[in-house]
């Protein structure tokens, strides 16, 4: 089995579709980023919410 390593280093570039595992890793890598400024964290959050692995506080913007 081949394992692909994804590097989410550029906050300005949307990484595109992510698996839940990739989204979880991206959230860890971009822990200090805000979803308002970081496209990687924004995409990762969207992926986890859609997979029902994350529930947003009602005060958070979708």
PDB file of C-alpha atoms in Angstrom:
ATOM      1  CA  UNK A   1       0.000   0.000   0.000  1.00  0.00           C
ATOM      2  CA  UNK A   2       1.341   3.409  -0.951  1.00  0.00           C
ATOM      3  CA  UNK A   3       0.791   6.289   1.423  1.00  0.00           C
ATOM      4  CA  UNK A   4       0.700   9.825   0.063  1.00  0.00           C
ATOM      5  CA  UNK A   5       2.000  12.601   2.273  1.00  0.00           C
ATOM      6  CA  UNK A   6       0.248  15.927   1.903  1.00  0.00           C
ATOM      7  CA  UNK A   7       1.976  19.131   2.884  1.00  0.00           C
ATOM      8  CA  UNK A   8      -0.376  21.984   3.652  1.00  0.00           C
ATOM      9  CA  UNK A   9       2.094  24.824   3.911  1.00  0.00           C
ATOM     10  CA  UNK A  10       0.545  27.672   1.934  1.00  0.00           C
ATOM     11  CA  UNK A  11      -2.429  29.319   3.646  1.00  0.00           C
ATOM     12  CA  UNK A  12      -3.279  31.233   0.466  1.00  0.00           C
ATOM     13  CA  UNK A  13      -3.907  28.147  -1.669  1.00  0.00           C
ATOM     14  CA  UNK A  14      -7.114  26.127  -1.410  1.00  0.00           C
ATOM     15  CA  UNK A  15      -6.023  22.476  -1.277  1.00  0.00           C
ATOM     16  CA  UNK A  16      -9.209  21.295  -2.979  1.00  0.00           C
ATOM     17  CA  UNK A  17     -11.147  18.239  -1.898  1.00  0.00           C
ATOM     18  CA  UNK A  18      -9.789  16.550   1.241  1.00  0.00           C
ATOM     19  CA  UNK A  19     -10.507  13.264   2.938  1.00  0.00           C
ATOM     20  CA  UNK A  20     -11.501  13.501   6.597  1.00  0.00           C
ATOM     21  CA  UNK A  21      -8.037  12.212   7.578  1.00  0.00           C
ATOM     22  CA  UNK A  22      -6.321  14.853   5.441  1.00  0.00           C
ATOM     23  CA  UNK A  23      -8.629  17.520   6.864  1.00  0.00           C
ATOM     24  CA  UNK A  24      -7.765  16.477  10.407  1.00  0.00           C
ATOM     25  CA  UNK A  25      -4.043  16.714   9.637  1.00  0.00           C
ATOM     26  CA  UNK A  26      -4.501  20.097   7.956  1.00  0.00           C
ATOM     27  CA  UNK A  27      -6.304  21.385  11.060  1.00  0.00           C
ATOM     28  CA  UNK A  28      -3.334  20.278  13.174  1.00  0.00           C
ATOM     29  CA  UNK A  29      -0.774  21.862  10.849  1.00  0.00           C
ATOM     30  CA  UNK A  30      -2.717  25.153  10.709  1.00  0.00           C
ATOM     31  CA  UNK A  31      -3.715  25.245  14.369  1.00  0.00           C
ATOM     32  CA  UNK A  32      -2.559  28.846  14.779  1.00  0.00           C
ATOM     33  CA  UNK A  33      -4.418  30.036  11.658  1.00  0.00           C
ATOM     34  CA  UNK A  34      -7.906  31.489  11.465  1.00  0.00           C
ATOM     35  CA  UNK A  35     -10.485  30.219   8.985  1.00  0.00           C
ATOM     36  CA  UNK A  36     -10.987  33.800   7.840  1.00  0.00           C
ATOM     37  CA  UNK A  37      -7.408  34.071   6.558  1.00  0.00           C
ATOM     38  CA  UNK A  38      -6.298  30.488   5.913  1.00  0.00           C
ATOM     39  CA  UNK A  39      -7.797  28.655   2.932  1.00  0.00           C
ATOM     40  CA  UNK A  40      -6.367  25.325   4.078  1.00  0.00           C
ATOM     41  CA  UNK A  41      -7.995  25.545   7.505  1.00  0.00           C
ATOM     42  CA  UNK A  42     -11.256  26.776   5.954  1.00  0.00           C
ATOM     43  CA  UNK A  43     -11.381  23.802   3.546  1.00  0.00           C
ATOM     44  CA  UNK A  44     -10.442  21.374   6.317  1.00  0.00           C
ATOM     45  CA  UNK A  45     -13.181  22.705   8.589  1.00  0.00           C
ATOM     46  CA  UNK A  46     -15.729  22.446   5.770  1.00  0.00           C
ATOM     47  CA  UNK A  47     -14.693  18.838   5.109  1.00  0.00           C
ATOM     48  CA  UNK A  48     -14.981  17.839   8.763  1.00  0.00           C
ATOM     49  CA  UNK A  49     -18.365  19.544   9.180  1.00  0.00           C
ATOM     50  CA  UNK A  50     -19.735  17.878   6.031  1.00  0.00           C
ATOM     51  CA  UNK A  51     -18.470  14.491   7.285  1.00  0.00           C
ATOM     52  CA  UNK A  52     -20.208  15.209  10.617  1.00  0.00           C
ATOM     53  CA  UNK A  53     -16.903  14.879  12.431  1.00  0.00           C
ATOM     54  CA  UNK A  54     -17.023  18.477  13.641  1.00  0.00           C
ATOM     55  CA  UNK A  55     -19.926  20.517  14.961  1.00  0.00           C
ATOM     56  CA  UNK A  56     -19.620  24.280  14.753  1.00  0.00           C
ATOM     57  CA  UNK A  57     -20.682  26.543  17.557  1.00  0.00           C
ATOM     58  CA  UNK A  58     -23.809  28.408  16.477  1.00  0.00           C
ATOM     59  CA  UNK A  59     -21.778  31.633  16.651  1.00  0.00           C
ATOM     60  CA  UNK A  60     -19.324  30.384  14.012  1.00  0.00           C
ATOM     61  CA  UNK A  61     -19.845  31.353  10.404  1.00  0.00           C
ATOM     62  CA  UNK A  62     -20.297  28.407   7.999  1.00  0.00           C
TER      63      UNK A  62
END
